[in-house]
Every structure is written in structure tokens, then in C-alpha cells.
């Protein structure tokens, strides 16, 4: 299940995180509009360093972390990340998430980066990939659908986050769906 990095697309490079990525990743995650749909509040510099330190060990589904987290670069600029992690004991089911800078939206970068990760994990033998998101995040739901994912559930007020109950959308994609 090894996935060789970097993954290179027409416009993007998806690579393992480096210690010096804390500043550039902070520029993505400190946006209150972006953080609205995430579990965390906008990041601080300390949180950015802590999260990059975590990502340094998340280099593949075949590692102890069972997680592949890649920095998404457009040219020399880090514009976000895509994370895929195994979520069951079989090692054949995974969950995926994506976060790209608000300033990078509207260019197809999220679809391009996420497609590259999906291609890699399905080629490595994953059977099913799921994506879960705040139901108010219309852009992520639209991206999941553009990726060919099927909306499988709308869980009503199942998550207490940031002082309110929120709904969750669940999307799924099977290896057979991409054949």
C-alpha cells in the first residue's frame, strides 16, 4: 500500500510535509471563513507548528499513522492539503478530506489535488473512500459530487461543534465506481 511521493499533476505538486511548512499552512488555516466548516477555530502560529509536526509522520497508508497527508503546491506556493487515512481494521476503507486556501478557490485545484490522491489510494488497493463534511459547506459537497462520490447520508444535528449542532453529509466512492 505504499504511495510514492510526490504526486505531480498538470498544475500541482503533492508532497510530504516539511518542518518549514508551518508558516505557509498557517496562511491557509487562519482564515475565519474557511475555519467555519472545520472542527478547529482559525489557527495560531503555535497550532500551525503543532499540526505540521503531526503531518511530518503522516506519509502513507502503510505507515504507523495509517495516514497520507500531502501538502498541495501550486508553483512554489503551498495552497492547502489533502489527507486520507485508513478508518477500519481491514486496511481497505479510508476517509479523505481536503482544505485549500480560500484565495485558491474557483481554479479547480481542489478537484485536481483530490483526484490525484484518490487515484493513488485506489491504485494501492483501497476498496472504499468516504468524505464527511459540514452540510453547510456547499463547495465541498459540490466537489465530492464532481469527484464522482455518491451522497449516502445527511445526518441531522449529529455533531456539536463551536457552540451549535451541525448536520453532516457523508459521501462514498468505491474502487469499482472508478473502473
XYZ file of N, CA, C and O in Angstrom:
716
model
N 0.807 -1.195 0.000
C 0.000 0.000 0.000
C 0.854 1.265 0.000
O 0.375 2.331 0.313
N 2.108 1.134 -0.336
C 2.990 2.298 -0.383
C 2.592 3.219 -1.531
O 2.249 2.769 -2.617
N 2.634 4.503 -1.262
C 2.347 5.522 -2.269
C 3.579 6.396 -2.364
O 3.998 7.003 -1.371
N 4.149 6.438 -3.553
C 5.372 7.206 -3.750
C 5.050 8.682 -3.946
O 4.206 9.049 -4.763
N 5.729 9.515 -3.166
C 5.560 10.960 -3.259
C 6.799 11.569 -3.890
O 7.889 11.014 -3.754
N 6.676 12.684 -4.567
C 5.468 13.485 -4.724
C 4.546 12.931 -5.803
O 4.969 12.186 -6.693
N 3.275 13.332 -5.695
C 2.310 13.124 -6.771
C 2.311 14.422 -7.565
O 2.237 15.505 -6.977
N 2.424 14.328 -8.859
C 2.500 15.527 -9.697
C 1.347 15.505 -10.692
O 1.141 14.504 -11.384
N 0.597 16.598 -10.734
C -0.492 16.749 -11.693
C -0.084 17.795 -12.716
O 1.052 18.290 -12.687
N -1.008 18.162 -13.559
C -0.692 19.154 -14.589
C -0.231 20.485 -13.985
O 0.683 21.121 -14.486
N -0.861 20.877 -12.863
C -0.549 22.191 -12.287
C -0.040 22.155 -10.855
O 0.371 23.183 -10.322
N -0.087 20.985 -10.215
C 0.182 20.908 -8.783
C 1.237 19.861 -8.451
O 1.422 18.897 -9.190
N 1.874 20.058 -7.309
C 2.747 19.049 -6.721
C 2.191 18.739 -5.340
O 1.933 19.648 -4.544
N 1.993 17.448 -5.077
C 1.508 16.991 -3.778
C 2.657 16.233 -3.132
O 3.082 15.199 -3.643
N 3.169 16.764 -2.048
C 4.393 16.228 -1.446
C 4.208 16.056 0.054
O 3.259 16.570 0.644
N 5.160 15.338 0.646
C 5.180 15.199 2.094
C 5.455 16.561 2.733
O 6.103 17.428 2.131
N 4.959 16.736 3.936
C 5.191 17.981 4.652
C 6.627 18.087 5.131
O 7.295 17.085 5.364
N 7.084 19.347 5.239
C 8.421 19.665 5.764
C 8.251 20.569 6.981
O 7.242 21.270 7.098
N 9.226 20.593 7.882
C 9.106 21.438 9.075
C 8.869 22.912 8.762
O 8.190 23.604 9.527
N 9.373 23.407 7.639
C 9.212 24.832 7.323
C 7.856 25.163 6.691
O 7.636 26.292 6.248
N 6.912 24.213 6.696
C 5.585 24.458 6.127
C 4.614 25.117 7.095
O 3.485 25.442 6.719
N 5.012 25.316 8.358
C 4.081 25.872 9.344
C 3.586 27.260 8.935
O 2.375 27.528 9.006
N 4.473 28.128 8.506
C 4.062 29.477 8.103
C 3.114 29.470 6.914
O 2.029 30.081 6.968
N 3.487 28.806 5.827
C 2.578 28.762 4.683
C 1.230 28.086 4.992
O 0.200 28.525 4.498
N 1.243 27.043 5.829
C -0.024 26.384 6.157
C -0.874 27.261 7.077
O -2.100 27.263 6.979
N -0.222 28.032 7.939
C -0.948 28.990 8.775
C -1.721 29.972 7.895
O -2.875 30.308 8.195
N -1.125 30.400 6.804
C -1.792 31.344 5.897
C -3.071 30.755 5.300
O -3.971 31.494 4.910
N -3.167 29.426 5.240
C -4.379 28.766 4.756
C -5.399 28.661 5.883
O -6.565 29.036 5.735
N -4.980 28.145 7.027
C -5.890 27.776 8.103
C -6.243 28.901 9.069
O -7.062 28.699 9.965
N -5.662 30.087 8.921
C -6.037 31.172 9.834
C -7.217 31.984 9.307
O -7.625 32.967 9.914
N -7.813 31.554 8.233
C -8.946 32.237 7.589
C -10.252 31.861 8.299
O -10.664 30.703 8.259
N -10.926 32.826 8.938
C -12.179 32.511 9.643
C -13.273 31.955 8.715
O -14.065 31.109 9.143
N -13.323 32.417 7.481
C -14.334 31.905 6.550
C -14.092 30.429 6.247
O -15.034 29.639 6.158
N -12.845 30.035 6.088
C -12.508 28.640 5.838
C -12.747 27.803 7.089
O -13.336 26.727 7.027
N -12.337 28.304 8.248
C -12.444 27.551 9.500
C -13.897 27.346 9.931
O -14.179 26.450 10.721
N -14.805 28.110 9.391
C -16.216 27.996 9.765
C -16.715 26.553 9.653
O -17.512 26.097 10.469
N -16.251 25.831 8.647
C -16.740 24.479 8.403
C -15.814 23.396 8.931
O -16.062 22.216 8.721
N -14.739 23.781 9.579
C -13.770 22.819 10.109
C -13.998 22.624 11.601
O -14.681 23.412 12.253
N -13.398 21.582 12.147
C -13.544 21.317 13.573
C -12.795 22.333 14.420
O -13.174 22.599 15.555
N -11.728 22.912 13.874
C -10.892 23.855 14.614
C -11.295 25.296 14.345
O -11.850 25.622 13.294
N -10.937 26.133 15.298
C -11.006 27.577 15.081
C -9.844 27.957 14.158
O -8.962 27.127 13.897
N -9.803 29.184 13.642
C -8.631 29.592 12.854
C -7.347 29.350 13.653
O -7.307 29.553 14.863
N -6.335 28.894 12.941
C -5.088 28.528 13.598
C -4.302 29.739 14.079
O -4.375 30.829 13.513
N -3.491 29.476 15.086
C -2.472 30.420 15.552
C -1.119 29.869 15.093
O -1.036 28.707 14.663
N -0.053 30.641 15.197
C 1.265 30.108 14.836
C 1.645 28.855 15.629
O 2.221 27.922 15.068
N 1.294 28.784 16.911
C 1.606 27.599 17.709
C 0.851 26.377 17.203
O 1.413 25.278 17.111
N -0.415 26.552 16.878
C -1.214 25.443 16.351
C -0.641 24.991 15.014
O -0.534 23.789 14.744
N -0.236 25.938 14.175
C 0.334 25.583 12.868
C 1.586 24.726 13.034
O 1.742 23.716 12.342
N 2.469 25.098 13.953
C 3.682 24.305 14.182
C 3.317 22.907 14.684
O 3.884 21.909 14.229
N 2.361 22.823 15.604
C 1.934 21.528 16.143
C 1.336 20.653 15.046
O 1.659 19.464 14.938
N 0.488 21.220 14.203
C -0.168 20.439 13.153
C 0.813 20.006 12.069
O 0.702 18.907 11.534
N 1.770 20.841 11.737
C 2.781 20.428 10.767
C 3.641 19.317 11.359
O 3.955 18.343 10.668
N 3.989 19.434 12.640
C 4.741 18.345 13.285
C 3.984 17.022 13.179
O 4.591 15.984 12.930
N 2.663 17.037 13.372
C 1.851 15.826 13.214
C 1.924 15.316 11.779
O 2.069 14.118 11.540
N 1.817 16.226 10.814
C 1.790 15.841 9.408
C 3.124 15.258 8.933
O 3.150 14.512 7.967
N 4.211 15.588 9.603
C 5.519 15.062 9.208
C 5.539 13.538 9.244
O 6.233 12.906 8.461
N 4.781 12.937 10.151
C 4.737 11.483 10.258
C 3.614 10.833 9.465
O 3.469 9.615 9.490
N 2.837 11.627 8.780
C 1.687 11.098 8.042
C 2.038 10.983 6.558
O 1.535 11.710 5.717
N 2.902 10.015 6.266
C 3.473 9.918 4.921
C 2.971 8.728 4.118
O 3.477 8.474 3.032
N 1.989 7.996 4.653
C 1.472 6.889 3.866
C 0.513 6.003 4.629
O 0.565 5.926 5.859
N -0.352 5.353 3.889
C -1.319 4.440 4.487
C -0.638 3.213 5.070
O -1.203 2.547 5.932
N 0.583 2.931 4.613
C 1.335 1.770 5.084
C 2.254 2.099 6.265
O 3.038 1.274 6.688
N 2.135 3.290 6.825
C 2.960 3.701 7.949
C 2.202 3.495 9.253
O 1.015 3.173 9.260
N 2.878 3.713 10.363
C 2.249 3.568 11.674
C 1.037 4.487 11.817
O 0.033 4.120 12.434
N 1.079 5.665 11.231
C -0.034 6.609 11.332
C -1.241 6.186 10.502
O -2.346 6.660 10.750
N -1.019 5.291 9.509
C -2.068 4.852 8.586
C -2.727 6.045 7.877
O -3.904 6.030 7.559
N -1.918 7.091 7.646
C -2.426 8.345 7.099
C -1.465 8.887 6.052
O -0.251 8.910 6.258
N -2.043 9.353 4.969
C -1.291 10.070 3.941
C -1.787 11.510 3.952
O -2.960 11.764 3.681
N -0.918 12.436 4.306
C -1.257 13.855 4.298
C -0.246 14.557 3.408
O 0.959 14.489 3.657
N -0.732 15.178 2.361
C 0.161 15.826 1.408
C -0.073 17.326 1.374
O -1.207 17.804 1.458
N 1.031 18.050 1.267
C 0.981 19.490 1.037
C 0.704 19.700 -0.440
O 1.315 19.055 -1.291
N -0.204 20.603 -0.738
C -0.569 20.903 -2.123
C 0.110 22.213 -2.509
O -0.144 23.255 -1.904
N 0.981 22.122 -3.517
C 1.692 23.306 -4.001
C 1.264 23.647 -5.418
O 1.146 22.760 -6.267
N 1.035 24.925 -5.642
C 0.849 25.446 -6.987
C 2.069 26.319 -7.246
O 2.228 27.379 -6.618
N 2.941 25.843 -8.107
C 4.232 26.511 -8.251
C 4.958 26.426 -6.921
O 4.962 25.379 -6.283
N 5.530 27.536 -6.457
C 6.244 27.483 -5.179
C 5.348 27.717 -3.957
O 5.833 27.718 -2.837
N 4.038 27.912 -4.177
C 3.145 28.310 -3.092
C 2.352 27.133 -2.542
O 1.665 26.439 -3.297
N 2.432 26.923 -1.229
C 1.616 25.916 -0.562
C 0.199 26.481 -0.444
O -0.002 27.538 0.156
N -0.772 25.788 -1.053
C -2.139 26.314 -1.066
C -3.117 25.459 -0.261
O -4.312 25.781 -0.202
N -2.646 24.378 0.365
C -3.538 23.570 1.173
C -3.003 22.175 1.386
O -1.805 21.922 1.205
N -3.912 21.281 1.764
C -3.517 19.894 1.973
C -4.677 18.958 1.683
O -5.834 19.364 1.660
N -4.323 17.718 1.417
C -5.294 16.635 1.263
C -4.819 15.514 2.178
O -3.639 15.180 2.186
N -5.752 14.967 2.940
C -5.427 13.910 3.894
C -6.331 12.717 3.640
O -7.531 12.879 3.446
N -5.747 11.538 3.645
C -6.505 10.292 3.509
C -5.990 9.343 4.581
O -4.778 9.180 4.733
N -6.900 8.747 5.341
C -6.498 7.848 6.413
C -7.371 6.604 6.411
O -8.543 6.641 6.034
N -6.749 5.494 6.808
C -7.482 4.242 6.933
C -8.410 4.357 8.130
O -8.013 4.844 9.189
N -9.655 3.882 7.961
C -10.606 4.042 9.056
C -11.284 2.737 9.466
O -12.355 2.766 10.064
N -10.668 1.617 9.135
C -11.178 0.342 9.635
C -10.033 -0.660 9.739
O -8.929 -0.414 9.275
N -10.312 -1.782 10.359
C -9.278 -2.779 10.622
C -8.823 -3.524 9.368
O -7.721 -4.080 9.350
N -9.630 -3.530 8.309
C -9.254 -4.281 7.107
C -8.142 -3.611 6.327
O -7.470 -4.248 5.527
N -7.980 -2.312 6.536
C -6.991 -1.578 5.753
C -7.432 -1.333 4.323
O -6.623 -0.984 3.470
N -8.704 -1.482 4.048
C -9.205 -1.297 2.682
C -10.253 -0.186 2.593
O -10.778 0.090 1.531
N -10.574 0.417 3.745
C -11.525 1.534 3.774
C -10.815 2.765 4.306
O -10.054 2.680 5.270
N -11.085 3.898 3.683
C -10.393 5.121 4.075
C -11.358 6.294 4.066
O -12.443 6.236 3.484
N -10.927 7.374 4.704
C -11.654 8.638 4.665
C -10.709 9.679 4.100
O -9.491 9.598 4.293
N -11.267 10.649 3.403
C -10.458 11.693 2.780
C -11.011 13.061 3.156
O -12.213 13.221 3.367
N -10.101 14.020 3.265
C -10.503 15.412 3.487
C -9.576 16.308 2.684
O -8.464 15.917 2.324
N -10.049 17.487 2.411
C -9.272 18.460 1.650
C -9.509 19.840 2.227
O -10.606 20.166 2.675
N -8.463 20.640 2.253
C -8.552 22.038 2.660
C -7.615 22.817 1.752
O -6.411 22.550 1.725
N -8.186 23.742 1.009
C -7.380 24.615 0.158
C -7.702 26.062 0.480
O -8.838 26.384 0.856
N -6.719 26.914 0.338
C -6.859 28.328 0.662
C -8.042 28.937 -0.084
O -8.269 28.647 -1.261
N -8.773 29.772 0.613
C -9.917 30.459 0.009
C -9.488 31.209 -1.246
O -10.206 31.203 -2.254
N -8.310 31.799 -1.225
C -7.823 32.550 -2.391
C -7.583 31.653 -3.597
O -7.507 32.139 -4.729
N -7.461 30.359 -3.380
C -7.208 29.424 -4.482
C -8.487 28.814 -5.050
O -8.428 28.020 -5.985
N -9.625 29.168 -4.486
C -10.873 28.547 -4.940
C -11.261 29.049 -6.322
O -10.856 30.122 -6.758
N -12.018 28.222 -7.019
C -12.511 28.601 -8.334
C -11.583 28.267 -9.482
O -11.877 28.597 -10.633
N -10.466 27.604 -9.212
C -9.498 27.264 -10.258
C -9.406 25.762 -10.524
O -8.606 25.332 -11.355
N -10.159 24.966 -9.784
C -10.120 23.515 -9.958
C -8.982 22.817 -9.247
O -8.776 21.618 -9.430
N -8.247 23.549 -8.404
C -7.108 22.945 -7.716
C -7.542 21.850 -6.738
O -6.877 20.813 -6.615
N -8.638 22.072 -6.017
C -9.097 21.075 -5.044
C -9.454 19.775 -5.753
O -9.081 18.696 -5.294
N -10.147 19.874 -6.864
C -10.511 18.665 -7.621
C -9.264 17.973 -8.162
O -9.137 16.749 -8.095
N -8.336 18.748 -8.668
C -7.108 18.179 -9.240
C -6.283 17.468 -8.169
O -5.813 16.343 -8.379
N -6.132 18.106 -7.010
C -5.338 17.519 -5.926
C -6.025 16.281 -5.357
O -5.387 15.237 -5.158
N -7.312 16.384 -5.118
C -8.037 15.262 -4.514
C -8.117 14.085 -5.474
O -7.995 12.923 -5.056
N -8.288 14.354 -6.753
C -8.299 13.276 -7.746
C -6.965 12.536 -7.740
O -6.932 11.300 -7.814
N -5.871 13.263 -7.630
C -4.550 12.617 -7.605
C -4.415 11.697 -6.398
O -3.888 10.581 -6.507
N -4.899 12.135 -5.244
C -4.817 11.298 -4.046
C -5.743 10.095 -4.190
O -5.354 8.963 -3.871
N -6.952 10.306 -4.681
C -7.871 9.176 -4.896
C -7.269 8.159 -5.853
O -7.329 6.952 -5.603
N -6.703 8.632 -6.956
C -6.059 7.717 -7.907
C -4.991 6.878 -7.212
O -4.903 5.665 -7.402
N -4.180 7.526 -6.391
C -3.075 6.833 -5.716
C -3.583 5.817 -4.700
O -3.071 4.692 -4.643
N -4.589 6.184 -3.905
C -5.037 5.241 -2.873
C -5.815 4.079 -3.477
O -5.689 2.945 -3.002
N -6.566 4.325 -4.537
C -7.257 3.202 -5.185
C -6.243 2.285 -5.875
O -6.368 1.061 -5.829
N -5.218 2.859 -6.482
C -4.171 2.036 -7.102
C -3.439 1.206 -6.054
O -2.937 0.117 -6.351
N -3.394 1.696 -4.815
C -2.720 0.981 -3.729
C -3.594 -0.107 -3.106
O -3.145 -0.816 -2.218
N -4.842 -0.233 -3.562
C -5.686 -1.327 -3.087
C -6.838 -0.946 -2.181
O -7.513 -1.830 -1.651
N -7.103 0.334 -2.014
C -8.248 0.746 -1.192
C -9.540 0.362 -1.924
O -9.648 0.523 -3.144
N -10.518 -0.124 -1.181
C -11.808 -0.535 -1.734
C -12.827 0.601 -1.711
O -13.608 0.759 -2.648
N -12.836 1.396 -0.626
C -13.851 2.429 -0.441
C -13.224 3.648 0.221
O -12.430 3.522 1.158
N -13.628 4.827 -0.254
C -13.200 6.087 0.351
C -14.453 6.892 0.675
O -15.358 7.001 -0.149
N -14.466 7.442 1.877
C -15.583 8.268 2.332
C -15.097 9.688 2.572
O -13.924 9.916 2.861
N -16.037 10.629 2.471
C -15.779 12.023 2.837
C -16.954 12.486 3.680
O -18.107 12.257 3.310
N -16.651 13.102 4.806
C -17.687 13.658 5.667
C -17.437 15.144 5.805
O -16.283 15.575 5.909
N -18.526 15.923 5.791
C -18.375 17.377 5.843
C -19.581 18.040 6.474
O -20.672 17.454 6.490
N -19.363 19.229 6.966
C -20.450 20.070 7.454
C -21.421 20.285 6.295
O -21.007 20.670 5.191
N -22.690 20.027 6.527
C -23.683 20.114 5.454
C -23.823 21.529 4.892
O -24.298 21.699 3.762
N -23.397 22.537 5.634
C -23.460 23.920 5.125
C -22.343 24.219 4.129
O -22.383 25.236 3.440
N -21.364 23.338 4.047
C -20.208 23.565 3.175
C -20.565 23.122 1.748
O -20.192 22.042 1.297
N -21.280 23.968 1.067
C -21.775 23.653 -0.272
C -20.642 23.428 -1.265
O -20.754 22.584 -2.157
N -19.542 24.135 -1.115
C -18.415 23.969 -2.041
C -17.807 22.572 -1.914
O -17.494 21.939 -2.923
N -17.649 22.077 -0.687
C -17.090 20.729 -0.516
C -18.059 19.666 -1.005
O -17.645 18.672 -1.601
N -19.352 19.866 -0.773
C -20.342 18.901 -1.272
C -20.316 18.863 -2.797
O -20.339 17.786 -3.403
N -20.223 20.024 -3.413
C -20.161 20.075 -4.881
C -18.893 19.405 -5.391
O -18.916 18.695 -6.405
N -17.786 19.591 -4.685
C -16.537 18.942 -5.084
C -16.669 17.426 -4.972
O -16.270 16.698 -5.889
N -17.218 16.941 -3.879
C -17.399 15.494 -3.716
C -18.200 14.924 -4.893
O -17.857 13.873 -5.439
N -19.226 15.625 -5.306
C -20.043 15.154 -6.425
C -19.268 15.210 -7.735
O -19.355 14.294 -8.552
N -18.476 16.265 -7.944
C -17.642 16.346 -9.162
C -16.613 15.220 -9.202
O -16.224 14.768 -10.280
N -16.183 14.762 -8.036
C -15.219 13.665 -7.949
C -15.866 12.305 -8.212
O -15.180 11.299 -8.243
N -17.188 12.298 -8.368
C -17.903 11.047 -8.622
C -18.384 10.357 -7.366
O -18.857 9.219 -7.418
N -18.264 11.033 -6.233
C -18.714 10.442 -4.977
C -20.238 10.487 -4.897
O -20.868 11.400 -5.434
N -20.800 9.501 -4.229
C -22.240 9.405 -4.046
C -22.613 9.907 -2.663
O -22.017 9.482 -1.659
N -23.595 10.803 -2.615
C -24.091 11.256 -1.310
C -24.907 10.120 -0.707
O -25.929 9.715 -1.249
N -24.424 9.609 0.417
C -25.030 8.434 1.037
C -25.842 8.761 2.287
O -26.686 7.959 2.694
N -25.578 9.902 2.895
C -26.303 10.229 4.122
C -26.276 11.734 4.382
O -25.339 12.429 4.007
N -27.321 12.176 5.020
C -27.395 13.515 5.603
C -27.799 13.297 7.054
O -28.953 12.986 7.341
N -26.821 13.400 7.935
C -27.039 13.166 9.357
C -27.423 14.488 10.005
O -26.656 15.447 9.974
N -28.612 14.535 10.549
C -29.138 15.780 11.098
C -28.640 16.021 12.515
O -28.744 15.148 13.370
N -28.104 17.217 12.719
C -27.636 17.681 14.020
C -26.918 16.587 14.809
O -27.224 16.320 15.962
N -25.934 15.973 14.175
C -25.201 14.872 14.812
C -23.872 15.310 15.417
O -23.177 14.499 16.012
N -23.500 16.550 15.253
C -22.184 16.992 15.709
C -22.331 18.316 16.449
O -22.839 19.281 15.887
N -21.887 18.356 17.706
C -21.879 19.595 18.484
C -20.509 20.221 18.301
O -19.492 19.660 18.717
N -20.469 21.358 17.636
C -19.180 21.990 17.347
C -19.337 23.508 17.386
O -20.315 24.048 16.873
N -18.409 24.152 18.022
C -18.364 25.605 18.093
C -19.685 26.192 18.596
O -20.177 27.191 18.079
N -20.272 25.516 19.597
C -21.460 26.041 20.246
C -22.772 25.800 19.534
O -23.776 26.430 19.877
N -22.789 24.893 18.563
C -24.054 24.621 17.875
C -24.076 23.197 17.332
O -23.039 22.580 17.119
N -25.277 22.686 17.137
C -25.459 21.397 16.492
C -25.380 21.600 14.993
O -25.986 22.539 14.460
N -24.618 20.744 14.324
C -24.499 20.852 12.873
C -24.845 19.517 12.223
O -24.762 18.465 12.848
N -25.239 19.596 10.973
C -25.519 18.419 10.165
C -24.242 17.976 9.460
O -23.357 18.800 9.193
N -24.176 16.687 9.141
C -23.032 16.128 8.419
C -23.514 15.436 7.155
O -24.498 14.692 7.192
N -22.823 15.686 6.056
C -23.045 14.942 4.820
C -21.976 13.870 4.717
O -20.804 14.122 5.035
N -22.371 12.683 4.249
C -21.434 11.579 4.059
C -21.481 11.188 2.595
O -22.564 10.909 2.047
N -20.317 11.180 1.963
C -20.173 10.758 0.569
C -19.300 9.513 0.524
O -18.412 9.348 1.363
N -19.524 8.657 -0.467
C -18.714 7.467 -0.620
C -18.346 7.237 -2.067
O -19.056 7.641 -3.000
N -17.208 6.588 -2.254
C -16.704 6.250 -3.582
C -16.042 4.869 -3.496
O -15.206 4.659 -2.608
N -16.444 3.968 -4.367
C -15.862 2.626 -4.406
C -14.837 2.536 -5.534
O -14.960 3.243 -6.549
N -13.884 1.660 -5.356
C -12.904 1.422 -6.427
C -13.626 1.037 -7.710
O -13.260 1.503 -8.798
N -14.686 0.235 -7.594
C -15.456 -0.176 -8.777
C -16.120 1.005 -9.481
O -16.342 0.955 -10.697
N -16.436 2.068 -8.731
C -17.041 3.251 -9.341
C -16.101 3.930 -10.308
O -16.536 4.646 -11.215
N -14.818 3.750 -10.110
C -13.808 4.425 -10.947
C -13.294 3.560 -12.060
O -12.513 3.998 -12.880
N -13.723 2.288 -12.084
C -13.224 1.353 -13.107
C -13.798 1.681 -14.479
O -14.843 2.230 -14.629
